[in-house]
Coordinates of C-alpha atoms and ligand atoms in Angstrom, one line a residue:
M1341 CA 26.4 11.1 90.8
P1342 CA 23.0 12.4 92.3
D1343 CA 23.0 13.4 96.0
L1344 CA 22.2 9.9 97.9
Y1345 CA 20.5 12.1 100.6
D1346 CA 18.2 14.9 100.9
D1347 CA 17.8 17.2 103.9
G1348 CA 15.1 16.2 106.4
D1349 CA 14.7 13.6 109.2
M1350 CA 16.7 10.3 108.7
N1351 CA 19.5 10.2 111.1
N1352 CA 21.8 6.9 111.7
M1353 CA 21.9 5.9 108.0
P1354 CA 24.9 3.4 107.8
S1355 CA 26.7 5.8 105.2
K1356 CA 25.7 8.9 106.7
L1357 CA 29.6 10.0 107.2
F1358 CA 30.4 8.8 103.8
E1359 CA 27.7 11.4 102.5
I1360 CA 28.8 14.3 104.5
E1361 CA 32.5 13.5 103.4
R1362 CA 31.5 13.5 99.8
R1363 CA 29.9 16.8 100.1
I1364 CA 32.8 18.3 102.1
K1365 CA 35.5 17.0 99.4
N1366 CA 33.3 18.7 96.8
I1367 CA 33.4 21.9 98.4
F1368 CA 37.1 21.5 98.9
I1369 CA 37.5 20.6 95.1
N1370 CA 35.1 23.6 94.0
Y1371 CA 37.4 25.9 95.7
S1372 CA 40.3 24.5 93.8
F1373 CA 42.2 22.7 96.8
Q1374 CA 44.4 19.7 95.8
E1375 CA 44.2 16.6 98.0
I1376 CA 47.4 15.6 100.1
R1377 CA 47.5 12.3 102.1
T1378 CA 50.2 12.0 104.5
P1379 CA 51.2 8.9 106.9
I1380 CA 49.3 8.0 109.8
L1381 CA 52.6 7.3 111.5
E1382 CA 55.2 10.0 112.3
D1383 CA 58.1 10.7 114.3
A1384 CA 56.8 11.7 117.8
N1385 CA 59.1 14.6 117.9
L1386 CA 57.3 16.1 114.8
F1387 CA 54.4 17.0 117.3
K1388 CA 56.7 18.4 120.0
R1389 CA 58.2 20.6 117.6
S1390 CA 54.9 21.9 116.1
V1391 CA 51.8 21.4 118.0
G1392 CA 54.0 22.4 121.0
S1393 CA 55.2 20.7 124.3
S1394 CA 52.8 22.9 126.4
S1395 CA 49.7 21.7 124.5
D1396 CA 47.4 19.1 126.1
I1397 CA 47.9 17.2 122.8
V1398 CA 51.7 16.7 123.4
N1399 CA 51.8 16.4 127.0
K1400 CA 49.3 13.8 127.6
E1401 CA 47.5 12.9 124.4
I1402 CA 49.9 11.3 122.0
Y1403 CA 49.7 7.7 121.1
S1404 CA 53.2 6.6 120.7
F1405 CA 55.4 3.4 120.7
N1406 CA 58.9 2.6 120.0
D1407 CA 59.6 0.9 116.4
R1408 CA 62.3 -1.9 115.9
N1409 CA 65.1 0.8 115.7
D1410 CA 63.6 2.1 119.3
K1411 CA 62.5 5.4 117.5
I1412 CA 59.5 6.9 119.2
I1413 CA 56.4 6.9 116.7
A1414 CA 53.3 8.4 117.1
M1415 CA 49.8 8.0 115.6
R1416 CA 48.9 11.6 114.1
P1417 CA 46.9 13.7 116.5
E1418 CA 46.1 16.1 113.9
G1419 CA 47.2 16.9 110.2
T1420 CA 49.0 20.2 109.9
A1421 CA 52.3 19.1 111.2
S1422 CA 52.4 16.4 108.6
V1423 CA 51.4 18.6 105.8
I1424 CA 54.3 21.0 106.5
R1425 CA 56.7 18.2 107.2
S1426 CA 56.0 16.8 103.8
I1427 CA 56.2 20.2 101.9
V1428 CA 59.6 20.9 103.7
E1429 CA 60.9 17.6 102.9
K1430 CA 59.9 17.6 99.2
K1431 CA 61.3 21.3 99.1
L1432 CA 58.1 22.7 97.9
D1433 CA 58.4 25.5 100.5
H1434 CA 59.2 28.2 98.3
L1435 CA 55.7 27.8 96.4
S1436 CA 52.0 28.4 97.3
H1437 CA 49.8 25.5 97.8
K1438 CA 46.1 25.1 98.7
L1439 CA 45.8 21.4 100.1
W1440 CA 43.0 19.4 101.8
Y1441 CA 43.0 16.1 103.5
M1442 CA 40.5 13.7 105.3
G1443 CA 41.3 10.9 107.5
P1444 CA 41.6 9.4 111.1
M1445 CA 43.4 11.0 114.0
W1446 CA 44.2 10.0 117.5
R1447 CA 44.4 11.6 120.7
Y1448 CA 44.5 9.8 124.2
E1449 CA 41.7 11.6 125.9
R1450 CA 39.0 10.7 128.5
P1451 CA 36.6 9.6 126.2
Q1452 CA 33.4 11.4 126.4
K1453 CA 30.5 12.5 124.0
G1454 CA 32.3 14.3 121.0
R1455 CA 35.6 13.3 122.2
Y1456 CA 37.1 10.1 121.1
R1457 CA 40.5 8.5 120.9
Q1458 CA 40.1 7.8 117.3
F1459 CA 38.1 10.5 115.2
N1460 CA 38.2 11.9 111.7
Q1461 CA 39.1 15.4 110.5
A1462 CA 38.6 17.0 107.2
G1463 CA 41.2 19.8 106.6
I1464 CA 42.4 22.4 104.4
E1465 CA 45.8 24.5 104.2
I1466 CA 46.7 27.4 102.4
L1467 CA 50.4 27.8 102.1
G1468 CA 52.6 30.5 100.9
I1469 CA 50.4 33.6 101.3
Q1470 CA 50.5 36.3 103.5
E1471 CA 47.5 37.5 105.7
G1472 CA 44.7 38.8 103.8
L1473 CA 42.9 37.1 101.1
P1474 CA 43.5 33.3 102.7
E1475 CA 41.4 34.6 105.7
F1476 CA 38.6 35.5 103.5
E1477 CA 38.9 32.2 101.5
M1478 CA 39.0 30.1 104.8
I1479 CA 35.7 32.0 106.1
S1480 CA 34.3 31.5 102.8
V1481 CA 34.9 27.4 103.0
V1482 CA 33.7 27.4 106.5
C1483 CA 30.4 29.4 105.6
S1484 CA 30.1 27.1 102.5
V1485 CA 30.4 23.7 104.7
I1486 CA 27.8 25.2 107.2
Q1487 CA 25.6 26.4 104.2
E1488 CA 25.7 23.3 102.1
L1489 CA 24.8 20.9 105.1
K1490 CA 22.4 23.2 106.6
I1491 CA 23.8 23.4 110.0
K1492 CA 21.7 25.4 112.6
N1493 CA 22.4 27.2 115.8
C1494 CA 26.0 27.5 114.9
L1495 CA 28.4 30.4 115.7
I1496 CA 31.9 31.1 114.1
K1497 CA 34.3 32.8 116.5
I1498 CA 37.2 35.0 115.4
N1499 CA 40.1 36.5 117.0
H1500 CA 43.5 37.8 116.0
L1501 CA 46.5 37.0 118.2
G1502 CA 48.7 39.6 116.6
T1503 CA 52.4 39.0 115.5
K1504 CA 54.7 36.5 117.6
Q1505 CA 55.9 39.8 119.6
D1506 CA 52.2 41.2 120.1
K1507 CA 51.3 37.4 121.6
E1508 CA 54.5 37.5 123.7
A1509 CA 53.7 40.9 125.1
F1510 CA 50.3 40.1 125.7
C1511 CA 51.4 36.6 127.7
K1512 CA 53.5 38.8 129.9
A1513 CA 50.8 41.3 130.7
L1514 CA 48.4 38.2 131.5
V1515 CA 50.9 36.5 133.5
N1516 CA 51.6 39.7 135.4
F1517 CA 47.8 40.2 136.1
L1518 CA 47.1 36.7 137.3
E1519 CA 50.3 36.2 139.5
P1520 CA 48.6 38.1 142.4
Y1521 CA 45.8 35.7 142.1
K1522 CA 47.7 32.3 141.6
K1523 CA 46.7 30.7 144.8
E1524 CA 42.9 31.4 143.8
L1525 CA 43.5 29.3 140.6
N1526 CA 42.6 25.5 140.2
E1527 CA 45.4 23.2 139.7
K1528 CA 44.7 23.1 135.9
D1529 CA 44.6 26.9 135.5
F1530 CA 47.9 27.4 137.8
E1531 CA 49.6 24.6 135.5
R1532 CA 48.6 26.7 132.3
L1533 CA 49.4 30.1 133.9
H1534 CA 53.2 28.8 133.8
K1535 CA 53.3 26.8 130.9
N1536 CA 50.8 28.3 128.4
P1537 CA 49.3 31.6 130.0
L1538 CA 47.0 32.1 126.9
R1539 CA 45.1 28.9 127.5
V1540 CA 44.2 30.2 131.2
L1541 CA 41.4 32.2 128.7
D1542 CA 40.1 28.9 127.9
S1543 CA 39.5 28.0 131.3
K1544 CA 36.0 26.1 132.2
N1545 CA 36.2 27.2 135.8
A1546 CA 33.7 29.9 136.6
E1547 CA 36.2 31.6 139.2
T1548 CA 38.9 31.9 136.8
Q1549 CA 36.4 33.2 134.2
N1550 CA 35.3 35.9 136.8
L1551 CA 38.9 36.8 137.5
L1552 CA 39.5 37.2 133.7
K1553 CA 36.8 40.0 133.5
K1554 CA 39.3 42.7 134.5
A1555 CA 42.3 40.8 132.7
P1556 CA 44.0 42.8 129.9
S1557 CA 42.6 42.1 126.4
I1558 CA 44.5 41.1 123.3
K1559 CA 42.6 43.8 121.7
D1560 CA 45.2 46.4 123.2
F1561 CA 48.1 44.7 121.8
I1562 CA 47.4 44.1 118.2
D1563 CA 47.7 46.5 115.3
K1564 CA 44.8 48.4 114.0
S1565 CA 45.0 46.5 110.7
A1566 CA 44.1 43.3 112.6
I1567 CA 41.4 44.6 114.3
N1568 CA 40.3 45.9 110.8
L1569 CA 40.4 42.4 109.2
L1570 CA 38.3 41.0 111.9
N1571 CA 35.6 43.8 111.5
S1572 CA 35.8 43.3 107.7
I1573 CA 35.2 39.4 107.8
K1574 CA 32.5 39.7 110.2
K1575 CA 30.8 42.4 108.1
Q1576 CA 31.1 40.5 104.6
F1577 CA 30.2 36.9 106.1
S1578 CA 27.3 38.0 108.7
D1579 CA 24.6 37.7 106.3
I1580 CA 25.5 34.0 105.8
C1581 CA 26.5 32.8 109.2
D1582 CA 26.5 34.3 112.8
I1583 CA 30.1 35.8 113.2
E1584 CA 31.3 37.1 116.5
I1585 CA 34.7 38.4 117.4
D1586 CA 35.8 37.1 120.5
Y1587 CA 38.8 38.6 121.9
S1588 CA 39.3 35.7 124.5
L1589 CA 39.6 33.0 121.6
V1590 CA 42.6 31.1 121.9
R1591 CA 43.6 27.8 120.5
G1592 CA 44.8 24.6 122.0
L1593 CA 47.8 24.3 119.5
D1594 CA 51.0 26.4 120.0
Y1595 CA 51.8 27.0 116.5
Y1596 CA 49.2 29.8 115.9
S1597 CA 49.7 33.5 115.6
G1598 CA 47.5 36.2 113.6
F1599 CA 44.0 35.3 112.8
V1600 CA 42.4 32.3 114.6
F1601 CA 38.7 30.9 114.5
E1602 CA 36.4 28.3 115.8
A1603 CA 32.9 27.1 114.9
I1604 CA 30.6 26.1 117.9
S1605 CA 27.2 24.7 118.2
S1606 CA 24.9 24.8 121.0
E1607 CA 23.8 21.5 120.2
L1608 CA 26.8 19.7 121.0
G1609 CA 27.1 19.8 124.7
A1610 CA 30.4 20.2 126.7
Q1611 CA 32.5 19.6 123.5
D1612 CA 30.9 22.3 121.2
S1613 CA 33.6 22.9 118.9
F1614 CA 33.0 21.3 115.6
L1615 CA 35.8 23.2 113.7
G1616 CA 38.9 25.2 114.3
G1617 CA 41.8 26.7 112.8
G1618 CA 44.0 29.8 112.3
R1619 CA 47.3 31.2 110.7
Y1620 CA 50.5 29.8 111.6
D1621 CA 53.3 31.5 109.6
H1622 CA 56.3 30.2 111.8
L1623 CA 55.8 26.5 111.5
C1624 CA 57.5 25.8 108.5
S1625 CA 60.7 27.4 109.4
Q1626 CA 60.4 25.8 112.8
L1627 CA 60.3 22.4 110.9
G1628 CA 63.5 23.3 109.1
G1629 CA 61.8 24.8 105.9
K1630 CA 61.6 28.5 104.8
E1631 CA 59.6 31.2 106.1
M1632 CA 56.1 30.3 104.9
P1633 CA 53.0 32.0 105.8
A1634 CA 50.4 29.4 106.4
I1635 CA 46.7 29.5 107.3
G1636 CA 44.4 26.2 107.7
M1637 CA 41.5 24.6 109.6
A1638 CA 40.1 21.2 110.2
L1639 CA 36.6 20.1 111.1
G1640 CA 35.8 17.2 113.4
L1641 CA 33.5 14.7 111.3
E1642 CA 31.8 12.7 114.1
R1643 CA 31.1 16.0 115.9
F1644 CA 29.9 17.8 112.7
S1645 CA 27.9 14.6 111.8
N1646 CA 25.8 15.0 115.0
L1647 CA 24.7 18.4 113.5
V1648 CA 23.8 17.0 110.1
T1649 CA 20.4 15.7 109.2
L1650 CA 19.9 13.8 106.0
T1651 CA 17.0 12.0 104.5
N1652 CA 17.0 9.5 101.5
N1653 CA 17.0 11.5 98.4
K1654 CA 14.5 10.2 95.8
I1655 CA 17.2 7.9 94.2
K1656 CA 15.9 4.9 92.1
M1657 CA 16.4 1.6 93.7
V1658 CA 15.8 -1.5 91.7
S1659 CA 16.0 -5.5 92.5
F1660 CA 17.2 -7.7 90.0
I1661 CA 15.6 -11.1 90.6
I1662 CA 17.0 -14.4 88.8
L1663 CA 14.7 -17.4 89.2
A1664 CA 16.7 -20.2 87.8
S1665 CA 20.7 -20.9 88.3
N1666 CA 21.0 -22.3 84.7
I1667 CA 20.4 -18.6 83.2
E1668 CA 22.2 -16.9 85.9
P1669 CA 25.4 -16.1 83.7
K1670 CA 23.1 -14.6 80.9
A1671 CA 20.8 -12.8 83.3
Y1672 CA 24.0 -11.4 85.2
K1673 CA 25.3 -10.0 81.9
I1674 CA 22.0 -8.1 81.3
A1675 CA 22.1 -6.8 84.9
H1676 CA 25.7 -5.5 84.0
N1677 CA 24.4 -3.8 81.0
L1678 CA 21.7 -2.2 82.9
R1679 CA 24.2 -0.7 85.5
S1680 CA 26.2 0.9 82.7
F1681 CA 23.4 2.3 81.2
N1682 CA 22.3 4.4 84.1
K1683 CA 24.6 4.9 87.1
A1684 CA 22.0 7.2 88.9
V1685 CA 20.2 3.9 89.8
V1686 CA 21.0 1.3 92.5
L1687 CA 20.7 -2.2 91.1
D1688 CA 20.6 -4.9 93.7
I1689 CA 20.9 -8.5 92.8
S1690 CA 20.1 -11.0 95.3
L1691 CA 23.4 -13.2 95.0
A1692 CA 22.2 -15.8 97.4
E1693 CA 19.8 -18.7 96.3
G1694 CA 16.3 -18.3 97.4
S1695 CA 12.6 -18.6 96.3
L1696 CA 10.8 -15.7 94.5
K1697 CA 8.8 -14.8 97.7
S1698 CA 12.2 -14.3 99.7
K1699 CA 13.8 -12.3 96.9
M1700 CA 10.6 -10.0 96.9
R1701 CA 10.6 -9.6 100.5
R1702 CA 14.2 -8.6 100.2
A1703 CA 13.3 -6.2 97.5
N1704 CA 10.4 -4.7 99.9
K1705 CA 13.0 -4.2 102.5
N1706 CA 15.4 -2.5 100.3
N1707 CA 12.4 -0.1 99.7
A1708 CA 13.0 -0.8 96.0
D1709 CA 10.9 0.9 93.2
Y1710 CA 10.8 -1.9 90.8
A1711 CA 11.8 -5.5 90.6
I1712 CA 12.9 -7.0 87.3
I1713 CA 12.3 -10.6 87.4
L1714 CA 14.0 -13.1 85.0
G1715 CA 13.0 -16.9 84.8
E1716 CA 14.0 -19.6 82.2
E1717 CA 10.7 -18.6 80.0
E1718 CA 11.4 -15.0 79.8
L1719 CA 15.0 -15.6 78.7
E1720 CA 14.1 -18.1 76.1
N1721 CA 11.7 -15.3 74.7
E1722 CA 14.6 -12.5 75.1
T1723 CA 12.2 -11.0 77.6
A1724 CA 11.9 -10.0 81.3
V1725 CA 9.2 -9.0 83.9
I1726 CA 9.1 -5.5 85.3
K1727 CA 7.1 -5.2 88.4
P1728 CA 6.4 -1.9 90.0
L1729 CA 6.7 -1.9 93.9
K1730 CA 5.6 1.5 95.0
D1731 CA 2.7 2.3 92.6
E1732 CA -0.1 -0.3 93.1
L1733 CA -2.2 0.9 90.3
K1734 CA 0.6 -0.1 87.7
E1735 CA 0.5 -3.5 86.4
Q1736 CA 3.7 -5.7 86.1
Q1737 CA 4.5 -6.1 82.5
T1738 CA 6.6 -8.4 80.3
V1739 CA 8.9 -6.4 78.1
S1740 CA 11.6 -7.5 75.4
I1741 CA 15.3 -7.0 76.9
E1742 CA 15.9 -4.1 74.2
D1743 CA 12.6 -2.4 75.9
L1744 CA 13.9 -3.3 79.5
Y1745 CA 17.1 -1.6 78.5
S1746 CA 15.1 1.6 77.2
F1747 CA 12.9 1.6 80.4
Y1748 CA 16.1 1.5 82.7
K1749 CA 17.8 4.3 80.9
A1750 CA 14.8 6.3 81.5
L1751 CA 14.4 5.7 85.3
Ligands
HAM2049 P1 41.9 21.1 116.7 O1 40.9 22.3 117.2 O2 42.7 20.5 117.7 O3 42.7 21.7 115.4 O4 41.0 20.1 116.0 C1 39.9 20.5 115.1 C2 38.5 19.9 115.4 O5 38.6 18.3 115.4 C3 37.9 20.0 116.6 O6 37.1 21.3 116.5 C4 37.0 19.2 116.9 O7 35.7 19.1 116.2 C5 37.7 17.9 116.2 N1 38.3 17.1 117.4 C6 39.5 17.4 118.1 N2 39.8 16.4 119.0 C7 38.7 15.4 118.8 C8 38.4 14.3 119.6 N3 39.3 13.6 120.5 N4 37.3 13.7 119.2 C9 36.6 14.0 118.5 N5 36.7 15.4 117.6 C10 37.8 15.7 118.0 C11 43.6 21.0 114.7 O8 43.6 19.7 114.6 C12 44.1 21.8 113.8 N6 45.3 20.9 113.0 C13 43.6 22.5 112.6 C14 44.2 23.3 112.0 C15 44.3 23.1 110.6 N7 44.9 24.5 112.1 C16 45.4 25.1 111.0 N8 45.3 24.1 110.1

């Protein structure tokens, strides 16, 4: 199948999301990821136990309802928890996997530009492999997505949250540092300080950010090997994408430890992150499975699509015009044959009744390259008319059906 679009300047095509999804799926398949489809509805507890009870998602953004057995069911806010639930349930947590998924997610957020209550994610998860190569594979996929869809003005931020113990020690130091200033914090940051201190680093408040300038840095709590990993990833991929080590980068979901990352673009406004992910080695055991190292990421397709520009590629479009209802069955079979001969061409048959004039108007509106016209006389003589619509110098011609097939194959 050829690309439907080339890059250029034609936004708001009805199937832009379709084309972006197709290209992203191709990248995932190219990297040898396998598709996994998980249900849209899950036991709401799954997200409390994974995304975390201190996260914004679980605190106030879950769409849930009681089913007929009074069980609380949630519309999935993200894909990772469901993937791990499914791996544990199927007892596949002793193996390694490379999985991708794509589909709608729900979060009860205040709707604004780039933040929707229903949105789509494309995600990948590498399961069963310790820190090291999977980190490179993740950033390589992110760079491929950015490169393939020609995203400009974007930055990949990377950080390392250390081991579970490093993260805990850092949180403690952060709380000790912020405690004397707690009266100066706004309500949201004050709440975060007690529920999930790491998230204070994410504060949008200028005074909090000012205060944080002197706060302890995760850099002083993590291993040399973690810093080496960050430097090495930056070194290897910086010629493809802008990569920055940001020791204040934290993620909004609780399950992360180790390597984390986000991709942002200045063109998106306040909701500037179009992709995020990281390592979550303890989630599987937390959900009742074995200890299984894991890393993954998800891309927000609506935000991402705002950064992508596609134009109509030179794909050929042909209008098939049938002029008499008594020849429709035979003519339709000819159209069927044409479609099977050349799948790279789009063949539009006007299915409604209408005059030649109205059907030609439709062909021009569709930006068709050619019209193939079949009337009673043509079919009686086993012929058809080919009318070029783009090249004014070329005359229409009557050809045999066999020659019509050859012409169509060669388009
Ligand atoms: P997340 O950072 O919560 O991570 O979401 C990933 C992406 O989904 C965001 O960067 C953003 O582009 C998009 N997104 C999130 N919320 C909304 C919304 N309300 N409207 C529009 N777009 C939105 C996760 O979901 C993790 N599960 C990623 C992951 C996979 N980590 C490991 N594996």
